[in-house]
Tab-separated table of C-alpha atoms in Angstrom:
chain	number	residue	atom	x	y	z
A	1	UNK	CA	83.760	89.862	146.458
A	2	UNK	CA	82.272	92.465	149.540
A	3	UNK	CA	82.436	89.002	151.929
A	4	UNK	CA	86.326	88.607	150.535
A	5	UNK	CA	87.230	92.258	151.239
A	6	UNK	CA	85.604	92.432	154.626
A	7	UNK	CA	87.492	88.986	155.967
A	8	UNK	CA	90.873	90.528	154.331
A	9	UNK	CA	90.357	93.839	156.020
A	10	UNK	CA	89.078	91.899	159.791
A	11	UNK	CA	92.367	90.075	159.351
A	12	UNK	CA	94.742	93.380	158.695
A	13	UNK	CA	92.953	94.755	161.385
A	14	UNK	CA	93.915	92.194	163.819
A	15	UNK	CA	97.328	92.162	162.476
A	16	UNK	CA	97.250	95.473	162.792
A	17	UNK	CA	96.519	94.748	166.956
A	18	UNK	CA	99.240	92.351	167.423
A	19	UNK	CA	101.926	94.724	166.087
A	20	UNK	CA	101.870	96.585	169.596
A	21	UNK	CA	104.720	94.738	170.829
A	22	UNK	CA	107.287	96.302	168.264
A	23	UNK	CA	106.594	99.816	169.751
A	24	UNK	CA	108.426	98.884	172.938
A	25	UNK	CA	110.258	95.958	171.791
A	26	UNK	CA	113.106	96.881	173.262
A	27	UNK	CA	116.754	97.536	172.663
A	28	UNK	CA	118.074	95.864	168.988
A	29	UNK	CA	120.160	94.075	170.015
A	30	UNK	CA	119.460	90.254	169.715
A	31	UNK	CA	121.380	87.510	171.678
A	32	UNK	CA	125.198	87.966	169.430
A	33	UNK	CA	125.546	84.119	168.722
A	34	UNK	CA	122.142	84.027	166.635
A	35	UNK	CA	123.227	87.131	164.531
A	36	UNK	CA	124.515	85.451	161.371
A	37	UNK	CA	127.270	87.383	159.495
A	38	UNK	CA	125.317	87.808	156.527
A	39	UNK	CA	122.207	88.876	158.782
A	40	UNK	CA	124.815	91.096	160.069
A	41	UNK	CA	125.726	92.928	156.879
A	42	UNK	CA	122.721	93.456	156.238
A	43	UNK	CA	121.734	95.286	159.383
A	44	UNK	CA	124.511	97.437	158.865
A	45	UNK	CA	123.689	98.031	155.016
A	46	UNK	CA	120.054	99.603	156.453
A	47	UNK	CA	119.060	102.840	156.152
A	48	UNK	CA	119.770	104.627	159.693
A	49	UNK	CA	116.447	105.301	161.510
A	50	UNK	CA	115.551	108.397	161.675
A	51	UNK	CA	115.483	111.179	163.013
A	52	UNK	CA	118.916	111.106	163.936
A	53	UNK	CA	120.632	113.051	167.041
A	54	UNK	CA	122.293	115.469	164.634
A	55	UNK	CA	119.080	115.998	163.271
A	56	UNK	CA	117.522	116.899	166.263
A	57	UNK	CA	116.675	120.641	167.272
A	58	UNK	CA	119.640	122.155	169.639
A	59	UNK	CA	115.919	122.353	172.020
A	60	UNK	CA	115.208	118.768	171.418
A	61	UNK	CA	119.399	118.182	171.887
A	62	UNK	CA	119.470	119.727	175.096
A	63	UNK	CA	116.081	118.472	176.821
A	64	UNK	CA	117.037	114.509	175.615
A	65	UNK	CA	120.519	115.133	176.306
A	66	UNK	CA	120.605	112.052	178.813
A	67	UNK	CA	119.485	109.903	176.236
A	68	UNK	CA	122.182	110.938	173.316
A	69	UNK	CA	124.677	107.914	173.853
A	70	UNK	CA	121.400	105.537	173.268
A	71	UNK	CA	119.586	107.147	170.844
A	72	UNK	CA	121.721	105.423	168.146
A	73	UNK	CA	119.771	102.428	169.610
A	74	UNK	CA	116.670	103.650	169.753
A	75	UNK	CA	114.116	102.235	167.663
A	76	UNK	CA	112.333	104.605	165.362
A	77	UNK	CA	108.838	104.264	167.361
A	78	UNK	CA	110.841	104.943	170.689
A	79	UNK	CA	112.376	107.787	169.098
A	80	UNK	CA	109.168	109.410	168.213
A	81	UNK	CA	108.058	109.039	171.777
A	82	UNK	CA	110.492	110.685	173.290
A	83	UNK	CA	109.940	113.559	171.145
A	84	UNK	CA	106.481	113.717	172.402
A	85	UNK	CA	107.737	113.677	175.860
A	86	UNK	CA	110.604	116.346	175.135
A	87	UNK	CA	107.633	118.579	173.678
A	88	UNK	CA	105.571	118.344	176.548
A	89	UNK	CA	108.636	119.136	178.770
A	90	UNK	CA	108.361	122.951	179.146
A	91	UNK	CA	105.157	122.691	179.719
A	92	UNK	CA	105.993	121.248	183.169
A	93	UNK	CA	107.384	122.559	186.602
A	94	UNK	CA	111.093	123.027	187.013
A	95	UNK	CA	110.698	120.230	189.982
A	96	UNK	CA	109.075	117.921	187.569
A	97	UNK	CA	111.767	118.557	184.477
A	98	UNK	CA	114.317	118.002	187.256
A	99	UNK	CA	112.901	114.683	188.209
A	100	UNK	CA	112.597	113.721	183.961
A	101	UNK	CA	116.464	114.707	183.193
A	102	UNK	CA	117.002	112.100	186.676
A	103	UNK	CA	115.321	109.461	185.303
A	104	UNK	CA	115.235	109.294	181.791
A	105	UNK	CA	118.647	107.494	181.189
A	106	UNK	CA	117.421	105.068	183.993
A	107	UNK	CA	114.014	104.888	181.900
A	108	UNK	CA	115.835	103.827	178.561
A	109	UNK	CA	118.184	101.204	179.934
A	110	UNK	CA	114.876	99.330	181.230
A	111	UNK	CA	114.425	96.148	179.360
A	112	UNK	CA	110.787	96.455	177.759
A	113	UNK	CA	109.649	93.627	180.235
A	114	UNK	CA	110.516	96.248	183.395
A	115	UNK	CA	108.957	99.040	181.382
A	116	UNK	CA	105.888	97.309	180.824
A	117	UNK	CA	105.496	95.755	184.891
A	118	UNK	CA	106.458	99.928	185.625
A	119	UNK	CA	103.487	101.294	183.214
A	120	UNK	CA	101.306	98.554	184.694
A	121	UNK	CA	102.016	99.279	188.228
A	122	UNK	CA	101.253	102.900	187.588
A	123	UNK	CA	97.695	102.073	186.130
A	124	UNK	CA	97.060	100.067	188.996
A	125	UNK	CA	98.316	102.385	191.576
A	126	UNK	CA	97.051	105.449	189.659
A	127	UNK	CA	93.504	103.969	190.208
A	128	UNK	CA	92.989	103.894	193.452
A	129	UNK	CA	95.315	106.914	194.531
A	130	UNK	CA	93.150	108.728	196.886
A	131	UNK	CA	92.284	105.500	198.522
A	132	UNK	CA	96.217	105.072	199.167
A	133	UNK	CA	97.207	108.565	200.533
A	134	UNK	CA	100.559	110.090	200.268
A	135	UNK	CA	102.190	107.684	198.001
A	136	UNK	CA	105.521	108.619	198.993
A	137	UNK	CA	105.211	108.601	202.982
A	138	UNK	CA	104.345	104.936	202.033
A	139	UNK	CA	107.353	104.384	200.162
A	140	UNK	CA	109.829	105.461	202.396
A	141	UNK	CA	108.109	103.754	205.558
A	142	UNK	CA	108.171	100.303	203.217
A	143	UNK	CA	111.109	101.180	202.728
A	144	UNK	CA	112.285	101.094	206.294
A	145	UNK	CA	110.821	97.544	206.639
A	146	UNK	CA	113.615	94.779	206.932
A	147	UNK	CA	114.635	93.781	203.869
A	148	UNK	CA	113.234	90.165	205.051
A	149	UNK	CA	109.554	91.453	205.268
A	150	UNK	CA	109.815	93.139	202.137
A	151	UNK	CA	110.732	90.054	200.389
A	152	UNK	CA	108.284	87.977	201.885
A	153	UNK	CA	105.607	90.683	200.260
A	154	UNK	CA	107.151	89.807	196.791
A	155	UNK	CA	104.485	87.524	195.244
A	156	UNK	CA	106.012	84.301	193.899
A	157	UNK	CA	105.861	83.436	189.933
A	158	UNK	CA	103.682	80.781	190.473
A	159	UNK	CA	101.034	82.916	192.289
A	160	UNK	CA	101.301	85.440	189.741
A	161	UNK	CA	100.720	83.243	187.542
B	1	UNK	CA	115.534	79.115	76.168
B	2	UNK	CA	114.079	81.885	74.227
B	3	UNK	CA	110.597	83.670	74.325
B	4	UNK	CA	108.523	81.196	72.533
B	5	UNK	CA	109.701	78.390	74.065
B	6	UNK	CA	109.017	80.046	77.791
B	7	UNK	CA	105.239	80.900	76.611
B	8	UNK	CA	104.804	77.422	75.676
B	9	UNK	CA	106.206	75.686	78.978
B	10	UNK	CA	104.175	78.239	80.559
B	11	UNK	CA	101.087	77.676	79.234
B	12	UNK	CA	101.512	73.658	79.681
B	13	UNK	CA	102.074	74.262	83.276
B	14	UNK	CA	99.063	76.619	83.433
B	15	UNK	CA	97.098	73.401	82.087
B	16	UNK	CA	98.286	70.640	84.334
B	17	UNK	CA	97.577	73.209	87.116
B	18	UNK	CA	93.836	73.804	85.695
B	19	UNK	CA	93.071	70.506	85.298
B	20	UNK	CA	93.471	69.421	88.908
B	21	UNK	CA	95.424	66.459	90.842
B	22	UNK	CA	93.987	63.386	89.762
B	23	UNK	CA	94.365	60.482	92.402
B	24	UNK	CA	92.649	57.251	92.505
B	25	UNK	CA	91.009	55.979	95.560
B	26	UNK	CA	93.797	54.353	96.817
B	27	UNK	CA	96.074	57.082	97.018
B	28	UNK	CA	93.340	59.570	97.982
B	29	UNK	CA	93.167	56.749	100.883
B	30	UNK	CA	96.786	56.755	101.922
B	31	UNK	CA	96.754	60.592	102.153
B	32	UNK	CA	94.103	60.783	103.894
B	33	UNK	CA	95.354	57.973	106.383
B	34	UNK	CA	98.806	59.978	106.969
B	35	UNK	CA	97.361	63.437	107.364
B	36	UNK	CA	94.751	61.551	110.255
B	37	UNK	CA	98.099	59.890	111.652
B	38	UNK	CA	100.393	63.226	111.660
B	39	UNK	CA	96.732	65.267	113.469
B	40	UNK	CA	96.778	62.404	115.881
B	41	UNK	CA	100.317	63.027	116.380
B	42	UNK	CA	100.507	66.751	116.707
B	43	UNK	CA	101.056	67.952	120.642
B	44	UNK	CA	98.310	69.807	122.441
B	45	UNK	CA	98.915	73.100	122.875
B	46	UNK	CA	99.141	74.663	126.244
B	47	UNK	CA	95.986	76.096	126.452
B	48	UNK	CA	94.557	75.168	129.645
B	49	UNK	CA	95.645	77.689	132.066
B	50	UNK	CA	95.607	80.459	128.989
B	51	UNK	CA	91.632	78.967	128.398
B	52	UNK	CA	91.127	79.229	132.467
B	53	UNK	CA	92.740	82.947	132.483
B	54	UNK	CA	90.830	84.193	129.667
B	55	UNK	CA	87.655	83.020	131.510
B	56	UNK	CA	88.414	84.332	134.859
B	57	UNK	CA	89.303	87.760	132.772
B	58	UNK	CA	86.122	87.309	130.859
B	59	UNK	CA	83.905	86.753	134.039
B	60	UNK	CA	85.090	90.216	135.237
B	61	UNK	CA	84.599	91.697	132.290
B	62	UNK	CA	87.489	91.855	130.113
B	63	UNK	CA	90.981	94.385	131.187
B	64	UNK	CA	88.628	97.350	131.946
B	65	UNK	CA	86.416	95.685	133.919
B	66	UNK	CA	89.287	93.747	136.141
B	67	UNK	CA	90.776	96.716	136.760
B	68	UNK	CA	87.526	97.706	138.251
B	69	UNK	CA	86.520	95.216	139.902
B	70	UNK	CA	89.608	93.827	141.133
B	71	UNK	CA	92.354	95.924	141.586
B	72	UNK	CA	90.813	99.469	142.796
B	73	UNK	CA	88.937	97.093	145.295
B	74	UNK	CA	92.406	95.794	146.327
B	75	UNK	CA	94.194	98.965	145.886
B	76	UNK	CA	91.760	100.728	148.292
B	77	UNK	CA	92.232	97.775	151.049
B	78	UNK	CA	95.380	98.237	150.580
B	79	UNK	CA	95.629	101.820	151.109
B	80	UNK	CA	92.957	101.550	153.967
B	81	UNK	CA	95.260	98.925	155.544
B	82	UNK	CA	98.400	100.706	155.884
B	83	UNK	CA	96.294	104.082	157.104
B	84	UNK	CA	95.169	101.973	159.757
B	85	UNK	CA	98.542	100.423	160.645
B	86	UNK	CA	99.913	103.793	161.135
B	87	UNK	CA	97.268	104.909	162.833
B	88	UNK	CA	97.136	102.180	165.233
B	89	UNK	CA	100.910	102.619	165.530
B	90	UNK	CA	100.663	106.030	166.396
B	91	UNK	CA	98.134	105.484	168.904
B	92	UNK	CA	100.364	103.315	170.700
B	93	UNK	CA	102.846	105.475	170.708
B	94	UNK	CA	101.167	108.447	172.078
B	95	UNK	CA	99.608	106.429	174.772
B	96	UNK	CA	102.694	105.168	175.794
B	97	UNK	CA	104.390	108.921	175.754
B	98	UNK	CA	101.419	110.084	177.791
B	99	UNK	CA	102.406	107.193	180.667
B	100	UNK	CA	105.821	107.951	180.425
B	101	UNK	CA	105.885	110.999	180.496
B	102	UNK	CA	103.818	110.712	183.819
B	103	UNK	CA	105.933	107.878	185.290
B	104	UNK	CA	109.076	110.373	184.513
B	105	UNK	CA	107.267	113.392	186.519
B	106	UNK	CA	105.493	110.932	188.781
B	107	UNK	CA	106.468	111.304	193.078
B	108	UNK	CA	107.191	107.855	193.565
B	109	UNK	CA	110.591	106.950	192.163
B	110	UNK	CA	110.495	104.526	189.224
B	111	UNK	CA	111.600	102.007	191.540
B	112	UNK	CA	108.802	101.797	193.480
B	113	UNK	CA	106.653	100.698	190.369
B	114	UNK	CA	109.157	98.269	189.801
B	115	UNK	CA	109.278	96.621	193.259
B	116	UNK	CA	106.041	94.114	193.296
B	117	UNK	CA	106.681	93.505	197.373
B	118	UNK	CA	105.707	97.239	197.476
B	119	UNK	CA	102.422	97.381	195.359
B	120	UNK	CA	101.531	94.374	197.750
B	121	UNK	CA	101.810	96.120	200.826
B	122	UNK	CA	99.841	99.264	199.381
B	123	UNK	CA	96.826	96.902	198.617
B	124	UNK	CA	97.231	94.641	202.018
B	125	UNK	CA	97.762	98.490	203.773
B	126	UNK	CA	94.287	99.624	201.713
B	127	UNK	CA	92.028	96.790	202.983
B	128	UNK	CA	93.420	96.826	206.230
B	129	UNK	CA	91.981	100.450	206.874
């Protein structure tokens, strides 16, 4: 019984590891010619996810107020993110909220596959930052390279693969 | 019929009845032949999977002791599943708002964490010097 239990619980538990991918899976909506009409009534006979905008703080309002058009198509796990990140907001300098209300529509139209490259890059850059130097001195002389060089530093799909 | 005549059927039928069915062999043999043929005929009755439940019940101990043994167990897993699910979800989540939330504040533009060409150069510029 103890040997059935334990396999049952080592296999929720690696369920329970593949079920990242929902968290940033991106916006709803599927490719329109699978969505079957009665798949489609359905959708719409859902509860809304919550919380809504209206039921949002006028704080909460006004700090995500670059996001309110999407939020309707926000899934509930991005939602709660963003929440996170609008509480941690005050806590940072007006330079740095500026920069957040710049890019946080720009953020959410990201397909997940771009978000996830972005949070990837960051690691990898974050890790060796001191070797690197001032980050954005590099990025404004690559970007004064010719467009033609910069390409050719773009590694090919088959290398990265 | 009046009273007397009731007593006296009655107490006729009260002797046959005493006496007993008498029968000779032979037709003590043909109802014994048709009550074989009509067992032989009767359908089973579906007790196999009723037989197999009661023992499975039976090896864990009757309804008290299933409930014990077999559905607290799988109550709890269950329980300890979805805890973990949420936890795990949440985890993700908050590590997720954490690099956001620095990739929002960051220096570099967002672009530059999308453009691969430039993550290149930074590593070919790093073991250069």
């Amino acid at each position: 019984m103890l040997r059935v239990l334990l396999a049952a619980l080592s296999l929720c538990i690696a369920a329970g590891a593949g079920a990242q991918a929902p968290v940033d899976a991106g916006p709803k909506a599927a490719p329109k010619a699978a969505v079957k009409p009665a798949a489609k009534k359905a959708a719409t006979a859902k509860a809304p996810v919550r919380p809504t905008w209206a039921e949002l703080s006028a704080d909460q309002q006004q700090i995500l107020a670059p996001l309110k058009d999407d939020w309707s198509n926000l899934e509930v796990e991005r939602r709660k993110k963003w929440l996170g990140i609008a509480k941690r907001y005050p806590n940072l300098k007006p330079e740095e909220q500026a920069r957040v209300q710049r890019r946080m529509q720009v953020w959410a139209k990201l397909t997940p596959e771009q978000r996830r490259q972005a949070r990837e890059s960051y690691k990898s850059i974050a890790k060796d930052k001191d070797r690197h130097g001032d980050l954005r001195e590099h990025w404004a002389e690559y970007q004064a390279l010719p467009p033609e060089e910069r390409q050719s530093l773009v590694p090919s799909e088959k290398k990265r693969r | 019929m009046n009273e007397t005549n009731e007593t006296n059927f009655g107490n006729r039928v009260r002797l046959v009845l005493n006496q007993g069915l008498r029968l000779n062999a032979k037709q003590a043999e043909r109802l014994h032949s048709a009550r074989e043929r009509a067992l032989a005929a009767r359908r089973p009755e579906p007790v196999g999977a009723l037989a197999w439940a009661d023992n499975v019940l039976g090896s864990f101990g009757g309804w008290g002791g299933l409930s014990m043994r077999l559905v607290m167990p799988l109550v709890a897993l269950t329980l300890s599943v979805a805890a973990l699910y949420t936890w795990q979800q949440n985890r993700v989540i908050a590590d997720f708002e954490e690099i956001d939330s620095m990739l929002l504040t960051d220096d570099l533009p967002i672009d530059a964490y999308l453009d691969r060409g430039f993550q290149n150069w930074l590593k070919t510029r790093a073991a250069e010097e």
